[in-house]
mmCIF file of C-alpha atoms in Angstrom:
data_model
loop_
_atom_site.group_PDB
_atom_site.id
_atom_site.type_symbol
_atom_site.label_atom_id
_atom_site.label_comp_id
_atom_site.label_asym_id
_atom_site.label_seq_id
_atom_site.Cartn_x
_atom_site.Cartn_y
_atom_site.Cartn_z
ATOM 1 C CA UNK V 221 97.625 67.290 90.057
ATOM 2 C CA UNK V 222 98.244 70.347 92.248
ATOM 3 C CA UNK V 223 98.720 73.694 90.482
ATOM 4 C CA UNK V 224 102.324 74.606 89.680
ATOM 5 C CA UNK V 225 101.921 78.345 89.877
ATOM 6 C CA UNK V 226 99.389 81.123 90.182
ATOM 7 C CA UNK V 227 98.961 84.388 88.269
ATOM 8 C CA UNK V 228 97.110 86.790 90.562
ATOM 9 C CA UNK V 229 95.508 89.749 88.797
ATOM 10 C CA UNK V 230 94.273 93.078 90.049
ATOM 11 C CA UNK V 231 91.289 94.181 87.933
ATOM 12 C CA UNK V 232 90.682 97.970 87.991
ATOM 13 C CA UNK V 233 93.286 99.638 85.773
ATOM 14 C CA UNK V 234 95.058 96.330 85.135
ATOM 15 C CA UNK V 235 92.423 94.458 83.124
ATOM 16 C CA UNK V 236 89.502 96.910 82.974
ATOM 17 C CA UNK V 237 89.778 100.566 81.902
ATOM 18 C CA UNK V 238 88.148 102.018 85.001
ATOM 19 C CA UNK V 239 90.809 103.979 86.895
ATOM 20 C CA UNK V 240 89.757 107.447 85.785
ATOM 21 C CA UNK V 241 86.071 106.648 86.234
ATOM 22 C CA UNK V 242 86.915 105.924 89.872
ATOM 23 C CA UNK V 243 88.828 109.195 90.153
ATOM 24 C CA UNK V 244 85.873 111.204 88.822
ATOM 25 C CA UNK V 245 83.264 109.433 90.940
ATOM 26 C CA UNK V 246 85.319 109.703 94.143
ATOM 27 C CA UNK V 247 85.817 113.423 93.377
ATOM 28 C CA UNK V 248 82.064 113.887 93.060
ATOM 29 C CA UNK V 249 81.353 111.834 96.196
ATOM 30 C CA UNK V 250 83.785 114.032 98.143
ATOM 31 C CA UNK V 251 82.246 117.199 96.664
ATOM 32 C CA UNK V 252 78.760 116.111 97.713
ATOM 33 C CA UNK V 253 80.029 115.689 101.283
ATOM 34 C CA UNK V 254 81.631 119.141 101.279
ATOM 35 C CA UNK V 255 85.247 118.063 100.675
ATOM 36 C CA UNK V 256 87.376 119.604 97.924
ATOM 37 C CA UNK V 257 89.994 117.033 96.991
ATOM 38 C CA UNK V 258 92.186 117.608 93.904
ATOM 39 C CA UNK V 259 91.541 114.942 91.280
ATOM 40 C CA UNK V 260 95.268 114.336 90.862
ATOM 41 C CA UNK V 261 95.483 113.351 94.530
ATOM 42 C CA UNK V 262 92.505 111.051 94.101
ATOM 43 C CA UNK V 263 94.048 109.380 91.058
ATOM 44 C CA UNK V 264 97.224 108.598 92.978
ATOM 45 C CA UNK V 265 95.131 106.951 95.701
ATOM 46 C CA UNK V 266 93.142 104.725 93.338
ATOM 47 C CA UNK V 267 94.106 101.134 93.991
ATOM 48 C CA UNK V 268 93.690 101.479 97.733
ATOM 49 C CA UNK V 269 90.596 99.994 99.256
ATOM 50 C CA UNK V 270 88.131 102.581 100.522
ATOM 51 C CA UNK V 271 89.101 101.720 104.110
ATOM 52 C CA UNK V 272 92.522 103.265 103.410
ATOM 53 C CA UNK V 273 91.609 105.773 100.698
ATOM 54 C CA UNK V 274 89.479 108.021 102.906
ATOM 55 C CA UNK V 275 92.152 108.239 105.599
ATOM 56 C CA UNK V 276 94.774 108.924 102.932
ATOM 57 C CA UNK V 277 92.864 111.769 101.275
ATOM 58 C CA UNK V 278 90.851 113.393 104.054
ATOM 59 C CA UNK V 279 91.819 115.099 107.275
ATOM 60 C CA UNK V 280 92.193 112.899 110.317
ATOM 61 C CA UNK V 281 89.955 115.222 112.324
ATOM 62 C CA UNK V 282 87.073 115.016 109.820
ATOM 63 C CA UNK V 283 83.566 113.945 110.775
ATOM 64 C CA UNK V 284 83.989 110.186 110.316
ATOM 65 C CA UNK V 285 80.244 109.713 110.521
ATOM 66 C CA UNK V 286 80.260 110.875 106.884
ATOM 67 C CA UNK V 287 82.613 108.132 105.707
ATOM 68 C CA UNK V 288 79.952 105.547 104.928
ATOM 69 C CA UNK V 289 77.866 108.157 103.119
ATOM 70 C CA UNK V 290 80.875 109.053 100.954
ATOM 71 C CA UNK V 291 81.559 105.393 100.173
ATOM 72 C CA UNK V 292 77.913 104.835 99.267
ATOM 73 C CA UNK V 293 77.881 107.922 97.021
ATOM 74 C CA UNK V 294 80.976 106.719 95.187
ATOM 75 C CA UNK V 295 79.423 103.285 94.735
ATOM 76 C CA UNK V 296 76.202 104.736 93.369
ATOM 77 C CA UNK V 297 78.031 107.086 90.999
ATOM 78 C CA UNK V 298 80.383 104.392 89.723
ATOM 79 C CA UNK V 299 77.484 101.943 89.243
ATOM 80 C CA UNK V 300 76.203 104.206 86.472
ATOM 81 C CA UNK V 301 79.157 103.008 84.381
ATOM 82 C CA UNK V 302 78.899 99.270 85.108
ATOM 83 C CA UNK V 303 77.277 98.309 81.815
ATOM 84 C CA UNK V 304 79.667 100.542 79.860
ATOM 85 C CA UNK V 305 82.914 99.235 81.342
ATOM 86 C CA UNK V 306 85.445 98.084 78.793
ATOM 87 C CA UNK V 307 88.398 95.721 79.095
ATOM 88 C CA UNK V 308 91.839 97.097 78.367
ATOM 89 C CA UNK V 309 93.316 95.983 75.056
ATOM 90 C CA UNK V 310 94.602 92.424 75.326
ATOM 91 C CA UNK V 311 93.212 91.765 78.813
ATOM 92 C CA UNK V 312 91.219 88.633 77.968
ATOM 93 C CA UNK V 313 94.013 87.359 75.712
ATOM 94 C CA UNK V 314 96.473 87.778 78.589
ATOM 95 C CA UNK V 315 94.317 85.779 80.994
ATOM 96 C CA UNK V 316 93.845 82.993 78.462
ATOM 97 C CA UNK V 317 97.548 82.932 77.576
ATOM 98 C CA UNK V 318 98.447 82.546 81.256
ATOM 99 C CA UNK V 319 95.913 79.751 81.716
ATOM 100 C CA UNK V 320 97.184 77.995 78.589
ATOM 101 C CA UNK V 321 100.730 78.047 79.971
ATOM 102 C CA UNK V 322 99.561 76.297 83.130
ATOM 103 C CA UNK V 323 99.061 79.212 85.497
ATOM 104 C CA UNK V 324 96.119 79.147 87.872
ATOM 105 C CA UNK V 325 94.481 82.520 87.175
ATOM 106 C CA UNK V 326 92.958 84.323 90.165
ATOM 107 C CA UNK V 327 91.369 87.775 90.180
ATOM 108 C CA UNK V 328 92.097 89.831 93.309
ATOM 109 C CA UNK V 329 90.105 93.050 93.386
ATOM 110 C CA UNK V 330 89.394 95.717 95.997
ATOM 111 C CA UNK V 331 85.902 95.983 94.515
ATOM 112 C CA UNK V 332 82.806 94.590 96.204
ATOM 113 C CA UNK V 333 80.693 91.761 94.775
ATOM 114 C CA UNK V 334 78.277 93.481 92.335
ATOM 115 C CA UNK V 335 80.961 95.874 91.054
ATOM 116 C CA UNK V 336 83.393 93.009 90.531
ATOM 117 C CA UNK V 337 80.680 91.048 88.735
ATOM 118 C CA UNK V 338 80.241 93.970 86.315
ATOM 119 C CA UNK V 339 83.970 94.003 85.583
ATOM 120 C CA UNK V 340 83.952 90.241 85.005
ATOM 121 C CA UNK V 341 81.154 90.682 82.479
ATOM 122 C CA UNK V 342 83.226 93.341 80.730
ATOM 123 C CA UNK V 343 86.266 91.056 80.635
ATOM 124 C CA UNK V 344 84.311 88.103 79.223
ATOM 125 C CA UNK V 345 87.111 85.642 80.034
ATOM 126 C CA UNK V 346 85.491 83.306 82.562
ATOM 127 C CA UNK V 347 86.973 80.284 80.799
ATOM 128 C CA UNK V 348 90.464 81.396 81.901
ATOM 129 C CA UNK V 349 89.636 82.312 85.512
ATOM 130 C CA UNK V 350 89.952 79.689 88.241
ATOM 131 C CA UNK V 351 89.016 81.777 91.285
ATOM 132 C CA UNK V 352 88.132 85.291 92.400
ATOM 133 C CA UNK V 353 88.631 87.126 95.680
ATOM 134 C CA UNK V 354 87.517 90.620 96.636
ATOM 135 C CA UNK V 355 87.393 93.108 99.488
ATOM 136 C CA UNK V 356 84.354 91.188 100.738
ATOM 137 C CA UNK V 357 86.727 88.361 101.719
ATOM 138 C CA UNK V 358 89.262 90.326 103.783
ATOM 139 C CA UNK V 359 89.362 92.673 106.764
ATOM 140 C CA UNK V 360 91.852 95.121 105.194
ATOM 141 C CA UNK V 361 92.379 95.969 101.535
ATOM 142 C CA UNK V 362 95.437 97.080 99.573
ATOM 143 C CA UNK V 363 98.085 98.210 100.404
ATOM 144 C CA UNK V 364 97.635 95.667 103.212
ATOM 145 C CA UNK V 365 98.641 92.187 101.997
ATOM 146 C CA UNK V 366 95.344 90.533 102.956
ATOM 147 C CA UNK V 367 93.865 90.465 99.455
ATOM 148 C CA UNK V 368 97.001 88.966 97.925
ATOM 149 C CA UNK V 369 97.121 86.354 100.681
ATOM 150 C CA UNK V 370 93.452 85.543 100.062
ATOM 151 C CA UNK V 371 94.212 85.096 96.355
ATOM 152 C CA UNK V 372 97.048 82.731 97.270
ATOM 153 C CA UNK V 373 94.682 80.686 99.420
ATOM 154 C CA UNK V 374 92.206 80.463 96.550
ATOM 155 C CA UNK V 375 94.968 79.391 94.181
ATOM 156 C CA UNK V 376 96.355 76.666 96.433
ATOM 157 C CA UNK V 377 99.995 77.658 95.883
ATOM 158 C CA UNK V 378 102.672 79.216 98.071
ATOM 159 C CA UNK V 379 103.871 82.787 97.629
ATOM 160 C CA UNK V 380 107.098 81.677 95.937
ATOM 161 C CA UNK V 381 105.055 80.001 93.175
ATOM 162 C CA UNK V 382 102.915 83.049 92.392
ATOM 163 C CA UNK V 383 103.145 86.326 90.480
ATOM 164 C CA UNK V 384 100.912 89.348 91.075
ATOM 165 C CA UNK V 385 99.986 91.682 88.209
ATOM 166 C CA UNK V 386 98.807 95.198 89.069
ATOM 167 C CA UNK V 387 98.870 98.823 87.990
ATOM 168 C CA UNK V 388 99.395 100.898 91.151
ATOM 169 C CA UNK V 389 102.061 101.344 93.797
ATOM 170 C CA UNK V 390 99.482 99.978 96.257
ATOM 171 C CA UNK V 391 99.356 96.720 94.284
ATOM 172 C CA UNK V 392 103.133 96.494 94.314
ATOM 173 C CA UNK V 393 103.370 97.176 98.048
ATOM 174 C CA UNK V 394 100.604 94.706 98.899
ATOM 175 C CA UNK V 395 102.198 91.924 96.877
ATOM 176 C CA UNK V 396 105.612 92.687 98.354
ATOM 177 C CA UNK V 397 104.202 92.418 101.871
ATOM 178 C CA UNK V 398 102.683 89.066 100.922
ATOM 179 C CA UNK V 399 106.015 87.833 99.558
ATOM 180 C CA UNK V 400 104.823 87.705 95.941
ATOM 181 C CA UNK V 401 106.735 89.393 93.074
ATOM 182 C CA UNK V 402 104.724 91.981 91.167
ATOM 183 C CA UNK V 403 104.629 92.790 87.464
ATOM 184 C CA UNK V 404 103.166 96.239 86.803
ATOM 185 C CA UNK V 405 101.330 97.763 83.862
ATOM 186 C CA UNK V 406 101.090 101.458 83.008
ATOM 187 C CA UNK V 407 97.410 101.324 82.031
ATOM 188 C CA UNK V 408 96.281 102.734 85.381
ATOM 189 C CA UNK V 409 98.224 105.957 84.840
ATOM 190 C CA UNK V 410 101.051 105.462 87.370
ATOM 191 C CA UNK V 411 104.522 106.446 86.082
ATOM 192 C CA UNK V 412 107.004 103.635 85.517
ATOM 193 C CA UNK V 413 109.463 105.273 87.934
ATOM 194 C CA UNK V 414 106.944 105.122 90.784
ATOM 195 C CA UNK V 415 106.084 101.490 90.104
ATOM 196 C CA UNK V 416 109.720 100.431 89.961
ATOM 197 C CA UNK V 417 110.567 102.455 93.064
ATOM 198 C CA UNK V 418 107.772 100.629 94.893
ATOM 199 C CA UNK V 419 109.394 97.326 93.911
ATOM 200 C CA UNK V 420 107.834 96.168 90.626
ATOM 201 C CA UNK V 421 110.028 93.500 89.002
ATOM 202 C CA UNK V 422 108.945 94.309 85.462
ATOM 203 C CA UNK V 423 106.802 97.071 83.920
ATOM 204 C CA UNK V 424 104.728 96.842 80.729
ATOM 205 C CA UNK V 425 102.610 99.349 78.809
ATOM 206 C CA UNK V 426 99.427 97.366 79.435
ATOM 207 C CA UNK V 427 97.969 93.861 79.224
ATOM 208 C CA UNK V 428 98.443 93.659 75.456
ATOM 209 C CA UNK V 429 102.145 94.489 75.796
ATOM 210 C CA UNK V 430 102.569 91.910 78.555
ATOM 211 C CA UNK V 431 100.717 89.281 76.508
ATOM 212 C CA UNK V 432 103.039 89.901 73.558
ATOM 213 C CA UNK V 433 106.155 89.639 75.740
ATOM 214 C CA UNK V 434 104.947 86.832 77.986
ATOM 215 C CA UNK V 435 107.736 84.432 77.024
ATOM 216 C CA UNK V 436 110.411 86.792 78.352
ATOM 217 C CA UNK V 437 108.518 87.741 81.537
ATOM 218 C CA UNK V 438 108.084 86.151 84.950
ATOM 219 C CA UNK V 439 104.915 84.664 83.472
ATOM 220 C CA UNK V 440 106.750 82.656 80.802
ATOM 221 C CA UNK V 441 105.817 79.376 82.484
ATOM 222 C CA UNK V 442 105.010 78.384 86.076
ATOM 223 C CA UNK V 443 107.889 76.844 87.969
ATOM 224 C CA UNK V 444 110.624 78.434 85.816
ATOM 225 C CA UNK V 445 111.415 81.408 88.052
#
């Protein structure tokens, strides 16, 4: 039987409590390269893939030969936290509740392979996950719609049978561009106003709150929207 619907999940800040670790490690990577970027600006860019984040935060006339060095520094700094990553409260329960209701659960992360593997270990919910896609699978990351479209392909359903769950305005914009409605959580530190202004259909405190209110959300049951 073909799947009736797909729940597509961002990971950083949505399921795993890693947003501020990314902000700190990007800040340090920029500092090492001689760039002073306010951490508040960095936080508001988390959720973009690095292909967009550097252009968003740094001057357009910068020495772009440094870009790969900055990315590598961030990756090395963030890797120090891999084995200490923790899931957000209710994250695994949310994934399992969605799977139990008949949703095909797909993770869609801007992370690369080893980093995503570390987050999957932290989540410890492999029994609920059908497929995973990452920035390794696409040419452009969020806010481009490529990652959401890749998740749809992995799920085997059309956009009108899917829901995306994320924590940043970049998640909301990417899902909108892919034609998929987005539920947002506040666990990544974005204000509710910003998420709703970007087009989020519903906003929840975090995965535990969404899991508790699943029956009244777009994730109540596939095919009922």
